[in-house]
PDB file of C-alpha atoms in Angstrom:
ATOM      1  CA  UNK A   1     113.438  85.211 105.776  1.00  0.00           C
ATOM      2  CA  UNK A   2     113.305  86.789 102.266  1.00  0.00           C
ATOM      3  CA  UNK A   3     109.993  85.893 100.574  1.00  0.00           C
ATOM      4  CA  UNK A   4     111.394  86.476  97.101  1.00  0.00           C
ATOM      5  CA  UNK A   5     114.960  85.224  96.617  1.00  0.00           C
ATOM      6  CA  UNK A   6     116.935  86.681  93.771  1.00  0.00           C
ATOM      7  CA  UNK A   7     120.055  85.269  92.401  1.00  0.00           C
ATOM      8  CA  UNK A   8     122.731  86.044  91.662  1.00  0.00           C
ATOM      9  CA  UNK A   9     122.906  89.264  93.674  1.00  0.00           C
ATOM     10  CA  UNK A  10     125.918  90.615  91.809  1.00  0.00           C
ATOM     11  CA  UNK A  11     126.853  89.903  88.205  1.00  0.00           C
ATOM     12  CA  UNK A  12     129.761  91.351  86.211  1.00  0.00           C
ATOM     13  CA  UNK A  13     129.967  90.328  82.600  1.00  0.00           C
ATOM     14  CA  UNK A  14     131.406  91.355  79.242  1.00  0.00           C
ATOM     15  CA  UNK A  15     129.446  92.975  76.507  1.00  0.00           C
ATOM     16  CA  UNK A  16     127.948  90.210  74.262  1.00  0.00           C
ATOM     17  CA  UNK A  17     127.550  87.504  76.938  1.00  0.00           C
ATOM     18  CA  UNK A  18     124.217  86.124  77.893  1.00  0.00           C
ATOM     19  CA  UNK A  19     122.876  85.950  81.432  1.00  0.00           C
ATOM     20  CA  UNK A  20     119.869  84.736  83.458  1.00  0.00           C
ATOM     21  CA  UNK A  21     118.607  86.183  86.749  1.00  0.00           C
ATOM     22  CA  UNK A  22     116.366  84.141  88.908  1.00  0.00           C
ATOM     23  CA  UNK A  23     113.573  85.128  91.239  1.00  0.00           C
ATOM     24  CA  UNK A  24     112.355  82.187  93.525  1.00  0.00           C
ATOM     25  CA  UNK A  25     109.831  81.673  96.263  1.00  0.00           C
ATOM     26  CA  UNK A  26     107.965  78.992  98.138  1.00  0.00           C
ATOM     27  CA  UNK A  27     104.847  81.102  97.763  1.00  0.00           C
ATOM     28  CA  UNK A  28     102.439  81.453  94.981  1.00  0.00           C
ATOM     29  CA  UNK A  29     102.048  84.857  93.374  1.00  0.00           C
ATOM     30  CA  UNK A  30      99.114  86.232  91.505  1.00  0.00           C
ATOM     31  CA  UNK A  31     101.487  88.263  89.292  1.00  0.00           C
ATOM     32  CA  UNK A  32     105.148  89.222  89.160  1.00  0.00           C
ATOM     33  CA  UNK A  33     106.846  92.255  87.930  1.00  0.00           C
ATOM     34  CA  UNK A  34     110.350  93.071  86.850  1.00  0.00           C
ATOM     35  CA  UNK A  35     111.910  96.428  87.192  1.00  0.00           C
ATOM     36  CA  UNK A  36     115.215  97.907  86.198  1.00  0.00           C
ATOM     37  CA  UNK A  37     116.937 100.746  88.158  1.00  0.00           C
ATOM     38  CA  UNK A  38     119.711 102.657  86.765  1.00  0.00           C
ATOM     39  CA  UNK A  39     122.108 104.455  89.067  1.00  0.00           C
ATOM     40  CA  UNK A  40     120.668 107.742  90.711  1.00  0.00           C
ATOM     41  CA  UNK A  41     117.176 107.008  89.249  1.00  0.00           C
ATOM     42  CA  UNK A  42     113.960 105.215  90.244  1.00  0.00           C
ATOM     43  CA  UNK A  43     113.019 101.784  89.186  1.00  0.00           C
ATOM     44  CA  UNK A  44     111.233 101.457  85.790  1.00  0.00           C
ATOM     45  CA  UNK A  45     108.840  98.647  85.085  1.00  0.00           C
ATOM     46  CA  UNK A  46     109.974  96.312  82.327  1.00  0.00           C
ATOM     47  CA  UNK A  47     107.220  93.701  82.427  1.00  0.00           C
ATOM     48  CA  UNK A  48     104.334  92.149  84.333  1.00  0.00           C
ATOM     49  CA  UNK A  49     103.612  88.295  84.022  1.00  0.00           C
ATOM     50  CA  UNK A  50     100.440  86.987  85.295  1.00  0.00           C
ATOM     51  CA  UNK A  51      99.854  83.476  83.832  1.00  0.00           C
ATOM     52  CA  UNK A  52     101.776  80.322  84.966  1.00  0.00           C
ATOM     53  CA  UNK A  53     104.212  79.439  82.172  1.00  0.00           C
ATOM     54  CA  UNK A  54     103.865  82.728  80.456  1.00  0.00           C
ATOM     55  CA  UNK A  55     106.899  84.007  78.447  1.00  0.00           C
ATOM     56  CA  UNK A  56     107.355  87.578  77.373  1.00  0.00           C
ATOM     57  CA  UNK A  57     109.945  89.108  75.231  1.00  0.00           C
ATOM     58  CA  UNK A  58     111.181  92.747  75.286  1.00  0.00           C
ATOM     59  CA  UNK A  59     113.921  93.107  72.607  1.00  0.00           C
ATOM     60  CA  UNK A  60     116.845  91.074  73.975  1.00  0.00           C
ATOM     61  CA  UNK A  61     115.104  90.480  77.352  1.00  0.00           C
ATOM     62  CA  UNK A  62     113.033  87.337  77.876  1.00  0.00           C
ATOM     63  CA  UNK A  63     110.871  86.906  80.981  1.00  0.00           C
ATOM     64  CA  UNK A  64     109.291  83.712  82.156  1.00  0.00           C
ATOM     65  CA  UNK A  65     106.850  82.887  84.862  1.00  0.00           C
ATOM     66  CA  UNK A  66     107.049  79.468  86.351  1.00  0.00           C
ATOM     67  CA  UNK A  67     104.114  77.046  85.651  1.00  0.00           C
ATOM     68  CA  UNK A  68     103.297  77.127  89.605  1.00  0.00           C
ATOM     69  CA  UNK A  69     103.721  80.961  89.633  1.00  0.00           C
ATOM     70  CA  UNK A  70     106.306  80.614  92.446  1.00  0.00           C
ATOM     71  CA  UNK A  71     109.323  81.654  90.392  1.00  0.00           C
ATOM     72  CA  UNK A  72     110.376  83.778  87.446  1.00  0.00           C
ATOM     73  CA  UNK A  73     113.445  84.320  85.367  1.00  0.00           C
ATOM     74  CA  UNK A  74     114.892  87.087  83.344  1.00  0.00           C
ATOM     75  CA  UNK A  75     117.252  86.166  80.480  1.00  0.00           C
ATOM     76  CA  UNK A  76     119.271  88.801  78.627  1.00  0.00           C
ATOM     77  CA  UNK A  77     120.920  87.846  75.287  1.00  0.00           C
ATOM     78  CA  UNK A  78     123.933  89.644  74.084  1.00  0.00           C
ATOM     79  CA  UNK A  79     124.155  92.012  77.018  1.00  0.00           C
ATOM     80  CA  UNK A  80     125.186  95.607  76.363  1.00  0.00           C
ATOM     81  CA  UNK A  81     126.553  98.302  78.672  1.00  0.00           C
ATOM     82  CA  UNK A  82     123.222 100.004  78.547  1.00  0.00           C
ATOM     83  CA  UNK A  83     121.683  97.011  80.462  1.00  0.00           C
ATOM     84  CA  UNK A  84     123.877  97.881  83.494  1.00  0.00           C
ATOM     85  CA  UNK A  85     121.571  98.418  86.531  1.00  0.00           C
ATOM     86  CA  UNK A  86     119.745  96.885  89.495  1.00  0.00           C
ATOM     87  CA  UNK A  87     117.090  94.427  88.383  1.00  0.00           C
ATOM     88  CA  UNK A  88     114.326  93.919  90.867  1.00  0.00           C
ATOM     89  CA  UNK A  89     111.463  91.271  90.822  1.00  0.00           C
ATOM     90  CA  UNK A  90     108.301  92.069  92.714  1.00  0.00           C
ATOM     91  CA  UNK A  91     105.429  89.864  93.361  1.00  0.00           C
ATOM     92  CA  UNK A  92     101.773  90.316  94.496  1.00  0.00           C
ATOM     93  CA  UNK A  93     100.429  87.498  96.643  1.00  0.00           C
ATOM     94  CA  UNK A  94      96.772  86.511  97.015  1.00  0.00           C
ATOM     95  CA  UNK A  95      96.509  86.867 100.781  1.00  0.00           C
ATOM     96  CA  UNK A  96      98.687  90.004 101.116  1.00  0.00           C
ATOM     97  CA  UNK A  97      96.220  92.300  99.689  1.00  0.00           C
ATOM     98  CA  UNK A  98      97.945  94.606  97.246  1.00  0.00           C
ATOM     99  CA  UNK A  99     101.281  94.924  98.743  1.00  0.00           C
ATOM    100  CA  UNK A 100     104.202  94.101  96.430  1.00  0.00           C
ATOM    101  CA  UNK A 101     106.878  91.898  97.699  1.00  0.00           C
ATOM    102  CA  UNK A 102     110.350  92.955  96.347  1.00  0.00           C
ATOM    103  CA  UNK A 103     113.218  90.573  95.916  1.00  0.00           C
ATOM    104  CA  UNK A 104     116.674  91.870  97.084  1.00  0.00           C
ATOM    105  CA  UNK A 105     117.743  92.782  93.617  1.00  0.00           C
ATOM    106  CA  UNK A 106     120.491  91.666  91.076  1.00  0.00           C
ATOM    107  CA  UNK A 107     123.125  94.221  90.508  1.00  0.00           C
ATOM    108  CA  UNK A 108     124.288  93.785  86.872  1.00  0.00           C
ATOM    109  CA  UNK A 109     127.412  95.415  85.431  1.00  0.00           C
ATOM    110  CA  UNK A 110     128.133  94.991  81.686  1.00  0.00           C
ATOM    111  CA  UNK A 111     131.617  95.854  80.666  1.00  0.00           C
ATOM    112  CA  UNK A 112     132.510  97.008  77.144  1.00  0.00           C
TER     113      UNK A 112
ATOM    114  CA  UNK B   1     104.743 113.701  79.842  1.00  0.00           C
ATOM    115  CA  UNK B   2     102.936 112.389  82.765  1.00  0.00           C
ATOM    116  CA  UNK B   3     105.201 111.467  85.572  1.00  0.00           C
ATOM    117  CA  UNK B   4     106.129 111.253  89.237  1.00  0.00           C
ATOM    118  CA  UNK B   5     108.366 114.192  90.298  1.00  0.00           C
ATOM    119  CA  UNK B   6     110.395 114.314  93.476  1.00  0.00           C
ATOM    120  CA  UNK B   7     112.054 117.234  94.978  1.00  0.00           C
ATOM    121  CA  UNK B   8     114.703 117.909  95.895  1.00  0.00           C
ATOM    122  CA  UNK B   9     116.965 115.244  94.127  1.00  0.00           C
ATOM    123  CA  UNK B  10     119.626 115.655  96.924  1.00  0.00           C
ATOM    124  CA  UNK B  11     118.857 116.737 100.512  1.00  0.00           C
ATOM    125  CA  UNK B  12     121.533 117.188 103.210  1.00  0.00           C
ATOM    126  CA  UNK B  13     120.301 117.665 106.848  1.00  0.00           C
ATOM    127  CA  UNK B  14     121.784 117.600 110.181  1.00  0.00           C
ATOM    128  CA  UNK B  15     121.349 114.911 112.730  1.00  0.00           C
ATOM    129  CA  UNK B  16     118.061 115.735 114.538  1.00  0.00           C
ATOM    130  CA  UNK B  17     116.886 118.493 112.235  1.00  0.00           C
ATOM    131  CA  UNK B  18     113.462 117.939 110.628  1.00  0.00           C
ATOM    132  CA  UNK B  19     113.317 117.490 106.894  1.00  0.00           C
ATOM    133  CA  UNK B  20     110.535 117.262 104.372  1.00  0.00           C
ATOM    134  CA  UNK B  21     110.660 115.496 101.074  1.00  0.00           C
ATOM    135  CA  UNK B  22     108.080 116.225  98.395  1.00  0.00           C
ATOM    136  CA  UNK B  23     106.435 114.146  95.550  1.00  0.00           C
ATOM    137  CA  UNK B  24     103.938 115.183  92.885  1.00  0.00           C
ATOM    138  CA  UNK B  25     102.170 113.191  90.202  1.00  0.00           C
ATOM    139  CA  UNK B  26     100.442 114.039  87.032  1.00  0.00           C
ATOM    140  CA  UNK B  27      99.103 110.549  86.467  1.00  0.00           C
ATOM    141  CA  UNK B  28      95.983 111.050  88.635  1.00  0.00           C
ATOM    142  CA  UNK B  29      96.668 107.666  90.326  1.00  0.00           C
ATOM    143  CA  UNK B  30      94.765 106.726  93.427  1.00  0.00           C
ATOM    144  CA  UNK B  31      97.694 105.317  95.308  1.00  0.00           C
ATOM    145  CA  UNK B  32     100.925 107.024  96.409  1.00  0.00           C
ATOM    146  CA  UNK B  33     103.781 105.343  98.165  1.00  0.00           C
ATOM    147  CA  UNK B  34     106.939 106.135  99.977  1.00  0.00           C
ATOM    148  CA  UNK B  35     109.766 103.701  99.900  1.00  0.00           C
ATOM    149  CA  UNK B  36     113.214 103.763 101.531  1.00  0.00           C
ATOM    150  CA  UNK B  37     116.133 102.314  99.621  1.00  0.00           C
ATOM    151  CA  UNK B  38     119.623 101.761 100.927  1.00  0.00           C
ATOM    152  CA  UNK B  39     122.709 101.023  98.789  1.00  0.00           C
ATOM    153  CA  UNK B  40     121.402  98.890  95.894  1.00  0.00           C
ATOM    154  CA  UNK B  41     118.997  96.938  98.120  1.00  0.00           C
ATOM    155  CA  UNK B  42     115.291  96.406  97.440  1.00  0.00           C
ATOM    156  CA  UNK B  43     113.011  99.366  98.245  1.00  0.00           C
ATOM    157  CA  UNK B  44     111.352  99.029 101.658  1.00  0.00           C
ATOM    158  CA  UNK B  45     107.765 100.304 101.972  1.00  0.00           C
ATOM    159  CA  UNK B  46     107.219 102.925 104.603  1.00  0.00           C
ATOM    160  CA  UNK B  47     103.610 103.765 103.957  1.00  0.00           C
ATOM    161  CA  UNK B  48     101.082 104.314 101.318  1.00  0.00           C
ATOM    162  CA  UNK B  49      97.899 106.421 100.682  1.00  0.00           C
ATOM    163  CA  UNK B  50      94.814 105.091  98.931  1.00  0.00           C
ATOM    164  CA  UNK B  51      93.214 108.405  98.041  1.00  0.00           C
ATOM    165  CA  UNK B  52      93.165 110.038 101.550  1.00  0.00           C
ATOM    166  CA  UNK B  53      93.292 106.841 103.445  1.00  0.00           C
ATOM    167  CA  UNK B  54      96.744 106.490 105.130  1.00  0.00           C
ATOM    168  CA  UNK B  55      98.249 102.997 105.566  1.00  0.00           C
ATOM    169  CA  UNK B  56     101.481 102.588 107.787  1.00  0.00           C
ATOM    170  CA  UNK B  57     103.639  99.541 107.619  1.00  0.00           C
ATOM    171  CA  UNK B  58     103.962  97.916 111.039  1.00  0.00           C
ATOM    172  CA  UNK B  59     107.861  98.371 111.190  1.00  0.00           C
ATOM    173  CA  UNK B  60     107.926 102.028 110.036  1.00  0.00           C
ATOM    174  CA  UNK B  61     109.394 104.153 112.840  1.00  0.00           C
ATOM    175  CA  UNK B  62     107.340 106.780 114.300  1.00  0.00           C
ATOM    176  CA  UNK B  63     109.977 109.271 113.218  1.00  0.00           C
ATOM    177  CA  UNK B  64     108.568 109.051 109.687  1.00  0.00           C
ATOM    178  CA  UNK B  65     105.325 110.827 108.952  1.00  0.00           C
ATOM    179  CA  UNK B  66     103.459 111.538 105.755  1.00  0.00           C
ATOM    180  CA  UNK B  67     100.779 113.990 104.284  1.00  0.00           C
ATOM    181  CA  UNK B  68      98.820 113.881 101.295  1.00  0.00           C
ATOM    182  CA  UNK B  69      96.946 117.217 100.950  1.00  0.00           C
ATOM    183  CA  UNK B  70      95.349 116.449  97.558  1.00  0.00           C
ATOM    184  CA  UNK B  71      95.587 113.747  94.758  1.00  0.00           C
ATOM    185  CA  UNK B  72      98.739 115.170  93.231  1.00  0.00           C
ATOM    186  CA  UNK B  73     101.004 115.835  96.094  1.00  0.00           C
ATOM    187  CA  UNK B  74     102.547 113.659  98.882  1.00  0.00           C
ATOM    188  CA  UNK B  75     105.118 114.588 101.533  1.00  0.00           C
ATOM    189  CA  UNK B  76     107.446 112.663 103.654  1.00  0.00           C
ATOM    190  CA  UNK B  77     108.370 114.231 106.913  1.00  0.00           C
ATOM    191  CA  UNK B  78     111.372 112.827 109.031  1.00  0.00           C
ATOM    192  CA  UNK B  79     111.022 114.484 112.396  1.00  0.00           C
ATOM    193  CA  UNK B  80     114.321 113.775 113.934  1.00  0.00           C
ATOM    194  CA  UNK B  81     116.720 112.239 111.221  1.00  0.00           C
ATOM    195  CA  UNK B  82     119.304 109.873 112.593  1.00  0.00           C
ATOM    196  CA  UNK B  83     122.604 108.761 110.753  1.00  0.00           C
ATOM    197  CA  UNK B  84     120.593 105.475 109.895  1.00  0.00           C
ATOM    198  CA  UNK B  85     118.084 107.368 107.999  1.00  0.00           C
ATOM    199  CA  UNK B  86     120.531 108.293 105.203  1.00  0.00           C
ATOM    200  CA  UNK B  87     119.084 106.656 102.072  1.00  0.00           C
ATOM    201  CA  UNK B  88     117.346 107.154  98.731  1.00  0.00           C
ATOM    202  CA  UNK B  89     113.690 107.910  99.288  1.00  0.00           C
ATOM    203  CA  UNK B  90     111.410 106.873  96.462  1.00  0.00           C
ATOM    204  CA  UNK B  91     107.916 108.120  95.862  1.00  0.00           C
ATOM    205  CA  UNK B  92     105.739 105.744  93.592  1.00  0.00           C
ATOM    206  CA  UNK B  93     102.139 105.782  92.465  1.00  0.00           C
ATOM    207  CA  UNK B  94      99.857 103.180  91.068  1.00  0.00           C
ATOM    208  CA  UNK B  95      96.431 103.388  89.557  1.00  0.00           C
ATOM    209  CA  UNK B  96      94.922 100.975  92.131  1.00  0.00           C
ATOM    210  CA  UNK B  97      95.889  98.972  95.131  1.00  0.00           C
ATOM    211  CA  UNK B  98      96.057  95.192  94.701  1.00  0.00           C
ATOM    212  CA  UNK B  99      96.120  92.825  91.783  1.00  0.00           C
ATOM    213  CA  UNK B 100      99.783  93.725  91.143  1.00  0.00           C
ATOM    214  CA  UNK B 101      99.106  97.220  89.835  1.00  0.00           C
ATOM    215  CA  UNK B 102     102.438  98.417  88.402  1.00  0.00           C
ATOM    216  CA  UNK B 103     104.311 101.096  90.256  1.00  0.00           C
ATOM    217  CA  UNK B 104     105.528 104.307  88.635  1.00  0.00           C
ATOM    218  CA  UNK B 105     108.507 105.714  90.604  1.00  0.00           C
ATOM    219  CA  UNK B 106     110.038 109.069  90.768  1.00  0.00           C
ATOM    220  CA  UNK B 107     113.807 109.546  90.471  1.00  0.00           C
ATOM    221  CA  UNK B 108     114.155 109.622  94.188  1.00  0.00           C
ATOM    222  CA  UNK B 109     115.542 111.976  96.825  1.00  0.00           C
ATOM    223  CA  UNK B 110     119.016 111.134  98.223  1.00  0.00           C
ATOM    224  CA  UNK B 111     119.105 112.159 101.796  1.00  0.00           C
ATOM    225  CA  UNK B 112     122.408 112.700 103.658  1.00  0.00           C
ATOM    226  CA  UNK B 113     122.417 113.106 107.372  1.00  0.00           C
ATOM    227  CA  UNK B 114     125.466 114.833 108.814  1.00  0.00           C
TER     228      UNK B 114
END
């Protein structure tokens, strides 16, 4: 059973379109992180959200942490080919010590 | 720039031939991790060090070992690589363990087993 479910797993869109990636769980997380991994490279941290209902913006990317801290979303406005990559959410649970739990990832392809 | 550096970027080894992957960091972080990642899947934690304290994940095969001789360096040893061990191996660091301390990843070593 996947503790953090990401959807969709694959997404192929045209440049300029908007998209949303979801990260859902039945468990409560003390914080949640989003990473982007470009082909052949390691994941890079985009954002950390820690407060229920928190919204953070990073240029065209908007991240939201659910009120109950069980879910999160990443919305990209006017996607560009440079947004292509694997998006990973990762959460820290109160009773799992420090171990980060990763979702299975969303592979995004933005075509020019 | 402070960073996490992995060597080599690509490693080819033969079935059953031991291989060592290396990782160094200039961030002076307390925690170093080794993850295994297969074809666009989520990284799977193999083990981590908090300073010199080694922590193995319960489902990490005995075939995988690690050494951390000092704060800056960490090694992953695969004693007898099988075809199923072909993957990207990612080293990561964090300032602390717990509380969702963000991870800083290296660019990985892609291991091929022939």
